[in-house]
Amino acid sequence: MHPALLLLTDSRLPAGGHAHSGGTEQAIASGAVHDVPTLAAFLKGRLHTAGAVTAALTAAACAHAASTTTAPITGTPGTPLWGRLDAEVDARTASPAQRHASRTQGRLLLRVARRVWPSPVLDGLAAESPNPHHPIALGTAAHAAGATPEEAAMAAAYHAISGPATAAVRLLGLDPVAVHGLLATLAPDLTAVTAGACRAAVHQDPGWAALPACSAPALDLLAERHATAEVRLFVS
Amino acid sequence: MGANHDDHHHAPDGHDRALRLGVGGPVGSGKTALVAALCRTLGRSLSLGVVTNDIYTTEDADFLRRAGVLDQERILAVETGCCPHTAIRDDIAANLDAVETLEHRFGPLDLVIVESGGDNLTATFSRGLADRQIFVLDVSGGDKVPRKGGPGVTTADLLVINKTDLASMVGADLGVMARDAAAVRGERPVLFTSIRQDPTAATVATWVANEVWSWPQPHHPAPAA
Ligand SMILES: Nc1nc2c(ncn2[C@@H]2O[C@H](COP(=O)(O)OP(=O)(O)OP(=O)(O)O)[C@@H](O)[C@H]2O)c(=O)[nH]1
Ligand SMILES: [Mg+2]
């Protein structure tokens, strides 16, 4: 594992992630999540739906960033197609509120990554797409930091559950050790989601159409409800 | 103020830009009242932007917009996910994003004020977010607070002790507060205010205006006569 992965997945990465709950705040407001077992079900569902999609998109972004630096077969760099990949993310993100949250987190991560791992590929992404979706920013940042698509996918899968878990600790006052224990039990799921993401992401455009598109309508609805909630602590 | 701050005078990216002023302090001490007063007093001569960090809802931003002290679009609210402190010190990304959004939309600006969510005595702004910071206490928290110190009280560029109109009612001794603050702050200034009695916060506004005038960026307003 590349050490940069530790930095990219650290909750202290100063990229605004601490203020996003990924639907957890509304799931708690609705009563669906109220203790560790209900949080476990929520996180598992999130990981295998939204997490699986963003992990595959992140791996695809990382592989694409690598291909624009050097193409594996011809040895000549390919042209970045960030707009095309961006459209693939949009198409897989039904809720406008979620699209907005994804672009906000992507923009903030890109800002941090450009200062931490300066590289032409990040500059190129910023020039073409100043508000990239989070998986695109994460995959490109992972490449700039020296990580592989598989590692990028793992970071995305972990991101899909770590922020929501922390939000539940803060909002419900859950035992943080119990919640970390829960995250540990999800390790095999993280491995499986990462492997699935990599299988899907070996293709370059136009193979991106085959990237997973499993949806989680409940998460979409929670995101929409959150965006119009009168009282909220988290951005999403 | 002066020489000891020279190393903060330029943005990390080396571009000249508006002075960024953090306003922090405990819940209810009068941060929003002070921001409104600064907008009222400085808004005609300076080009301003404001970012609020509400704990929940957009109460402070809404208050400022209703107060009509500044164009509504120049006030942005940031959500802080239960951690107002994190958003101004450890992970300043969302606040920087809001500040830059204001500069992009309305720039060049002279001054961007960032009000933190009400927090405790350890809350301070990162130098990556705020070039100068004001810490606002109020007398009703008790006259022992300056003695307790903490980074906000000790290191803020300006300490404001607000609600002096309540001092007699809560039995707070302003002399004790002034002495204790001086003991932990050395040369750093302390101002006593009652924004209730002086809604222009004239003394604080003068301090802020001086900071803006000595800020090296090309769009300086002329100093007031
Ligand atoms: N008596 C008195 N009340 C004041 C003064 N300044 C502010 N207040 C009142 O104190 C209350 C809190 O003021 P705010 O400006 O909202 O305080 P804040 O620090 O922004 O509060 P949070 O953002 O919630 O932490 C309001 O009811 C103000 O009207 C003052 O000088 N004297
Ligand atoms: Mg306030």
XYZ file of C-alpha atoms and ligand atoms in Angstrom:
494
model
C 0.000 0.000 0.000
C 1.283 3.445 -0.924
C 1.722 5.631 2.175
C -0.099 8.495 0.444
C -3.254 6.433 0.860
C -3.017 7.012 4.602
C -3.065 10.764 4.026
C -5.933 10.595 1.549
C -8.130 8.545 3.880
C -7.226 10.339 7.105
C -10.236 12.147 8.523
C -7.863 15.002 9.280
C -7.235 15.614 5.575
C -8.219 19.303 5.420
C -10.597 18.978 2.480
C -13.938 19.769 4.101
C -15.054 16.156 4.546
C -15.706 16.581 8.251
C -18.870 18.574 7.513
C -20.518 15.915 5.294
C -22.596 13.079 6.732
C -23.566 11.410 3.449
C -27.238 11.232 4.406
C -26.604 10.074 7.966
C -27.987 13.226 9.564
C -31.340 12.770 7.784
C -31.335 9.014 8.409
C -31.034 9.857 12.090
C -33.656 12.606 11.880
C -36.076 10.109 10.317
C -35.396 7.575 13.075
C -34.008 4.959 10.692
C -30.574 5.115 12.312
C -30.665 5.285 16.107
C -28.071 2.856 17.502
C -25.048 0.796 16.474
C -27.002 -2.062 14.771
C -29.101 0.324 12.681
C -25.938 2.263 11.816
C -24.321 -1.027 10.774
C -27.150 -1.741 8.339
C -27.018 1.812 6.996
C -23.262 1.745 6.431
C -23.334 -1.676 4.816
C -26.067 -0.577 2.437
C -24.227 2.649 1.683
C -20.978 0.844 0.997
C -22.502 -1.656 -1.432
C -24.467 0.953 -3.389
C -23.092 4.505 -3.388
C -19.727 3.204 -2.191
C -19.421 0.624 -4.969
C -20.250 3.229 -7.596
C -17.887 5.896 -6.301
C -15.094 3.347 -5.805
C -15.343 2.261 -9.445
C -15.508 5.860 -10.670
C -12.508 6.758 -8.523
C -10.510 3.821 -9.868
C -11.489 4.833 -13.401
C -10.360 8.420 -12.735
C -7.051 7.226 -11.322
C -6.449 4.929 -14.295
C -7.423 7.696 -16.676
C -5.062 10.151 -14.989
C -2.312 7.563 -15.393
C -3.168 7.039 -19.080
C -2.866 10.754 -19.782
C 0.646 10.680 -18.368
C 1.741 7.607 -20.321
C -0.453 5.251 -22.287
C 0.342 1.640 -21.374
C 0.579 0.246 -24.896
C 1.756 3.001 -27.224
C 3.863 4.784 -24.652
C 2.401 8.132 -25.721
C 0.143 10.092 -23.398
C -3.576 10.113 -24.140
C -5.833 13.164 -24.148
C -7.684 13.759 -20.884
C -11.416 13.149 -21.214
C -12.534 14.611 -17.902
C -15.770 15.919 -19.328
C -16.769 12.438 -20.451
C -16.007 10.871 -17.093
C -17.789 13.743 -15.356
C -20.905 12.913 -17.371
C -20.622 9.283 -16.234
C -20.671 10.458 -12.602
C -23.620 12.767 -13.216
C -25.538 9.939 -14.842
C -24.990 7.765 -11.756
C -25.971 10.438 -9.234
C -29.719 10.853 -9.385
C -30.160 13.415 -6.621
C -29.245 17.017 -7.499
C -28.323 17.600 -3.845
C -25.898 14.694 -3.987
C -24.401 15.959 -7.218
C -23.896 19.317 -5.556
C -22.307 17.761 -2.446
C -20.046 15.627 -4.636
C -18.841 18.630 -6.637
C -18.293 20.692 -3.489
C -16.179 17.959 -1.928
C -14.379 17.430 -5.222
C -13.515 21.120 -5.548
C -12.218 21.276 -1.973
C -10.174 18.099 -2.366
C -8.697 19.328 -5.653
C -7.602 22.548 -3.949
C -5.820 20.600 -1.207
C -4.317 18.016 -3.572
C -2.844 20.672 -5.864
C -0.922 22.138 -2.959
C 0.051 18.825 -1.382
C 0.901 16.841 -4.548
C 1.552 19.466 -7.239
C 1.301 17.859 -10.678
C 0.332 18.710 -14.267
C -2.500 16.171 -14.239
C -4.196 17.938 -11.302
C -3.635 21.327 -12.941
C -5.136 19.946 -16.136
C -8.199 18.664 -14.294
C -8.648 22.022 -12.535
C -8.411 23.867 -15.850
C -10.920 21.641 -17.602
C -13.240 20.981 -14.683
C -12.876 23.405 -11.724
C -15.755 21.694 -9.875
C -14.996 18.010 -10.446
C -17.070 15.294 -8.828
C -15.433 13.891 -5.718
C -14.492 10.488 -7.242
C -12.734 12.251 -10.114
C -10.797 14.521 -7.772
C -9.959 11.607 -5.477
C -8.825 9.301 -8.279
C -6.675 12.018 -9.846
C -5.226 13.056 -6.478
C -4.409 9.421 -5.733
C -2.552 9.175 -9.042
C -0.692 12.428 -8.394
C 0.285 11.085 -4.974
C 1.661 7.905 -6.530
C -1.149 5.479 -5.685
C -2.729 2.864 -7.965
C -6.346 2.650 -9.163
C -6.938 -0.193 -6.713
C -5.681 1.932 -3.828
C -7.790 4.846 -5.039
C -10.857 2.587 -5.070
C -10.110 1.469 -1.525
C -9.857 5.097 -0.420
C -13.211 5.877 -2.036
C -14.902 2.847 -0.485
C -13.597 3.798 2.944
C -14.645 7.416 2.400
C -18.190 6.174 1.731
C -18.501 4.873 5.294
C -15.960 6.676 7.489
C -17.506 10.154 7.309
C -21.054 8.837 7.883
C -19.831 6.757 10.850
C -18.221 9.810 12.455
C -21.360 11.850 11.865
C -23.398 9.216 13.735
C -20.955 9.294 16.648
C -21.355 13.056 16.885
C -25.112 13.201 16.399
C -26.176 10.210 18.491
C -23.390 10.188 21.067
C -22.670 6.550 20.173
C -19.722 4.813 21.800
C -16.880 5.661 19.402
C -15.111 2.379 20.146
C -18.238 0.404 19.230
C -18.474 2.338 15.960
C -14.828 1.722 15.142
C -15.422 -1.949 15.898
C -18.261 -1.828 13.408
C -15.985 -0.286 10.772
C -13.510 -3.104 11.407
C -16.175 -5.732 10.754
C -16.782 -4.088 7.380
C -13.183 -4.773 6.268
C -14.152 -7.786 4.099
C -16.847 -5.671 2.485
C -14.274 -2.973 1.726
C -12.066 -5.575 0.087
C -14.945 -6.928 -1.986
C -16.130 -3.492 -3.090
C -12.577 -2.498 -4.022
C -12.092 -5.659 -6.082
C -15.395 -5.125 -7.885
C -14.505 -1.516 -8.573
C -11.187 -2.491 -10.142
C -12.741 -5.151 -12.360
C -15.070 -2.505 -13.740
C -12.504 0.249 -14.063
C -9.918 -1.486 -16.226
C -11.788 -0.184 -19.275
C -11.111 3.257 -20.641
C -13.650 5.359 -22.481
C -15.971 4.254 -24.127
C -15.943 1.266 -21.753
C -16.934 3.641 -18.932
C -20.564 2.999 -19.774
C -20.091 -0.419 -18.164
C -19.045 1.043 -14.781
C -21.459 0.014 -12.024
C -24.620 2.062 -11.682
C -26.340 0.473 -8.706
C -28.619 3.022 -7.108
C -29.769 3.639 -3.547
C -33.078 5.501 -3.812
C -33.289 5.920 -0.038
C -29.955 7.765 -0.022
C -31.174 9.950 -2.878
C -34.302 10.839 -0.927
C -32.341 11.511 2.279
C -30.025 13.832 0.353
C -32.949 15.744 -1.117
C -34.673 16.050 2.239
C -31.459 17.238 3.836
C -30.990 19.985 1.280
C -34.302 21.578 2.267
C -34.195 20.827 6.004
C -34.632 23.898 8.166
C -32.219 22.709 10.827
C -29.071 20.876 9.886
C -25.536 20.541 11.187
C -23.894 18.891 8.183
C -23.625 20.125 4.611
C -24.950 16.804 3.270
C 0.060 45.701 15.547
C 2.763 45.634 13.012
C 6.108 44.055 12.540
C 5.347 40.731 14.170
C 2.611 40.138 11.584
C 4.620 40.810 8.463
C 5.041 37.125 7.751
C 1.281 36.744 7.355
C 0.855 39.624 4.963
C 0.742 37.563 1.809
C -1.514 34.740 0.787
C 0.185 31.351 0.499
C -0.206 31.645 -3.259
C 1.633 34.972 -3.200
C -1.292 36.999 -4.595
C -2.388 40.244 -3.102
C -5.950 40.079 -1.922
C -8.409 41.345 0.679
C -7.570 41.240 4.361
C -9.276 38.257 5.991
C -10.534 38.942 9.503
C -11.717 36.156 11.828
C -14.240 36.972 14.555
C -14.402 34.247 17.197
C -15.514 33.786 20.777
C -17.996 31.963 22.997
C -21.685 31.491 22.159
C -23.731 34.659 22.403
C -20.897 37.049 23.228
C -21.905 39.405 20.411
C -19.936 38.217 17.365
C -22.818 38.696 14.945
C -23.694 42.029 16.545
C -20.081 43.106 16.030
C -19.991 41.925 12.417
C -23.214 43.867 11.760
C -21.687 46.940 13.419
C -18.517 46.678 11.317
C -20.567 46.393 8.132
C -22.616 49.415 9.179
C -19.554 51.516 9.974
C -17.111 50.366 7.282
C -19.498 49.239 4.527
C -19.673 52.634 2.836
C -15.935 53.150 2.463
C -14.770 49.535 2.038
C -15.814 46.702 -0.232
C -16.835 43.906 2.154
C -17.770 40.249 2.221
C -18.959 38.161 5.172
C -18.849 34.409 5.842
C -20.795 32.998 8.796
C -20.274 29.575 10.388
C -23.601 28.761 11.975
C -23.881 25.800 14.262
C -27.145 24.849 12.612
C -29.636 26.595 10.356
C -28.368 29.828 8.843
C -29.407 32.001 11.775
C -26.456 34.405 11.751
C -26.402 34.826 7.986
C -30.163 35.421 8.025
C -29.819 37.975 10.839
C -27.164 39.885 8.922
C -29.179 39.788 5.710
C -32.283 41.044 7.550
C -30.263 43.758 9.271
C -29.662 45.173 5.801
C -26.097 46.167 6.642
C -24.688 44.599 3.471
C -25.913 43.314 0.113
C -27.476 39.927 0.811
C -25.324 38.180 -1.789
C -22.170 39.294 -0.028
C -23.034 37.114 2.977
C -22.341 33.365 2.700
C -23.068 30.693 5.318
C -20.886 27.613 5.877
C -22.099 24.481 7.669
C -19.665 22.962 10.129
C -20.941 19.431 10.907
C -21.110 19.798 14.717
C -17.532 21.091 14.832
C -17.327 24.879 14.498
C -13.791 24.694 15.779
C -12.609 22.282 13.089
C -13.952 24.517 10.338
C -11.822 27.501 11.347
C -8.657 25.759 12.487
C -8.041 22.165 11.386
C -9.996 21.873 8.151
C -10.525 25.332 6.734
C -11.409 24.152 3.218
C -15.096 25.103 3.240
C -14.368 28.544 4.689
C -11.596 29.236 2.184
C -13.953 28.156 -0.556
C -16.590 30.638 0.651
C -14.047 33.470 0.986
C -12.730 32.844 -2.515
C -16.263 32.618 -3.892
C -16.980 36.105 -2.521
C -13.710 37.455 -3.899
C -14.445 35.888 -7.252
C -17.983 37.294 -7.433
C -17.461 40.739 -5.944
C -13.714 41.264 -5.994
C -11.520 43.029 -5.568
C -12.646 43.265 -1.951
C -10.949 45.200 0.842
C -12.072 43.055 3.752
C -13.641 39.625 4.228
C -14.974 38.919 7.729
C -15.365 35.285 8.837
C -17.542 34.799 11.938
C -16.908 31.476 13.643
C -19.636 29.458 15.283
C -19.829 30.105 19.025
C -17.268 27.868 20.673
C -15.090 27.683 23.756
C -12.010 29.528 24.939
C -9.614 27.301 22.984
C -11.043 28.184 19.570
C -8.752 30.161 17.278
C -8.517 30.723 13.552
C -5.855 29.105 11.412
C -3.425 31.610 9.901
C -4.243 29.884 6.641
C -7.763 31.314 6.880
C -7.560 34.580 8.832
C -4.845 37.228 8.576
C -6.133 38.938 11.711
C -8.481 37.724 14.404
C -10.736 39.314 16.971
C -11.865 37.325 20.004
C -15.160 38.521 21.496
C -15.989 37.896 25.166
C -18.862 39.397 27.072
C -18.961 40.568 30.650
C -21.905 38.328 31.541
C -19.671 35.276 31.218
C -18.049 36.486 34.441
C -15.065 38.727 35.086
C -12.824 35.692 35.633
C -12.777 34.713 31.949
C -9.756 36.802 30.855
C -7.771 35.330 33.737
C -8.521 31.812 32.467
C -6.805 32.780 29.239
C -6.739 30.183 26.490
C -5.441 30.772 22.962
C -8.375 32.981 21.900
C -7.973 35.409 24.787
C -4.186 35.281 24.763
C -3.248 35.366 21.090
C -6.064 37.159 19.239
C -4.878 40.342 17.535
C -7.686 42.206 19.307
C -9.686 41.164 22.367
C -13.145 42.720 22.556
C -15.001 42.588 25.860
C -18.614 43.322 24.966
C -21.868 44.078 26.834
C -20.300 46.504 29.291
C -23.842 47.821 29.800
C -24.545 44.606 31.737
C -21.501 44.791 34.009
C -23.271 46.214 37.042
C -26.143 43.740 36.658
C -23.926 40.661 36.661
C -21.464 42.046 39.187
C -18.539 42.011 36.750
C -15.581 44.235 37.575
C -14.289 45.737 34.311
C -11.087 46.833 36.029
C -10.304 43.239 36.959
C -11.020 42.109 33.389
C -8.738 44.798 31.949
C -5.925 43.944 34.354
C -6.160 40.167 33.803
C -6.362 40.568 30.021
C -3.279 42.801 29.992
C -1.443 40.258 32.126
C -1.915 37.443 29.575
C -1.838 39.586 26.415
C 1.078 41.898 26.959
C 1.020 44.627 24.301
C -1.904 43.207 22.341
C -4.908 45.528 22.461
C -8.161 45.090 24.400
C -11.309 47.139 23.738
C -14.417 47.326 25.920
C -17.677 47.756 24.013
C -21.403 47.891 24.390
C -22.791 47.288 20.950
C -26.225 47.795 22.473
C -25.254 51.399 23.347
C -23.012 52.039 20.330
C -24.312 50.058 17.346
C -21.417 51.394 15.231
C -18.786 49.755 17.470
C -16.690 52.810 16.669
C -13.499 51.831 18.501
C -13.372 48.343 16.996
C -14.172 49.711 13.539
C -11.246 52.116 13.811
C -8.914 49.262 14.740
C -10.160 47.182 11.790
C -9.890 50.121 9.378
C -6.280 50.641 10.417
C -5.525 46.982 9.759
C -7.083 47.248 6.288
C -5.132 50.401 5.475
C -1.849 48.815 6.435
C -2.652 45.667 4.426
C -0.500 45.507 1.276
C -2.906 45.084 -1.573
C -3.426 47.335 -4.555
C -7.056 48.321 -3.972
C -6.670 50.392 -0.864
C -9.385 52.791 0.052
C -8.115 56.215 1.035
C -7.795 56.626 4.786
C -10.725 58.539 6.250
C -10.020 62.115 7.246
N -26.972 43.943 26.569
C -26.252 43.731 25.472
N -26.629 42.750 24.638
C -25.882 42.557 23.524
C -24.745 43.349 23.218
N -24.221 42.889 22.064
C -24.994 41.872 21.652
N -26.020 41.677 22.528
C -27.087 40.665 22.464
O -26.531 39.404 22.782
C -27.210 38.374 22.060
C -26.219 37.520 21.295
O -25.586 38.347 20.322
P -25.005 37.762 18.987
O -24.377 38.877 18.261
O -26.007 36.941 18.287
O -23.889 36.797 19.599
P -22.962 35.745 18.840
O -21.654 35.764 19.534
O -22.966 36.033 17.399
O -23.715 34.399 19.132
P -23.492 32.949 18.415
O -23.179 33.210 16.988
O -24.786 32.255 18.627
O -22.379 32.316 19.168
C -28.198 39.066 21.156
O -29.458 39.025 21.780
C -27.660 40.483 21.083
O -28.678 41.442 20.851
C -24.393 44.394 24.134
O -23.422 45.125 23.965
N -25.174 44.508 25.255
Mg -23.331 34.729 15.788
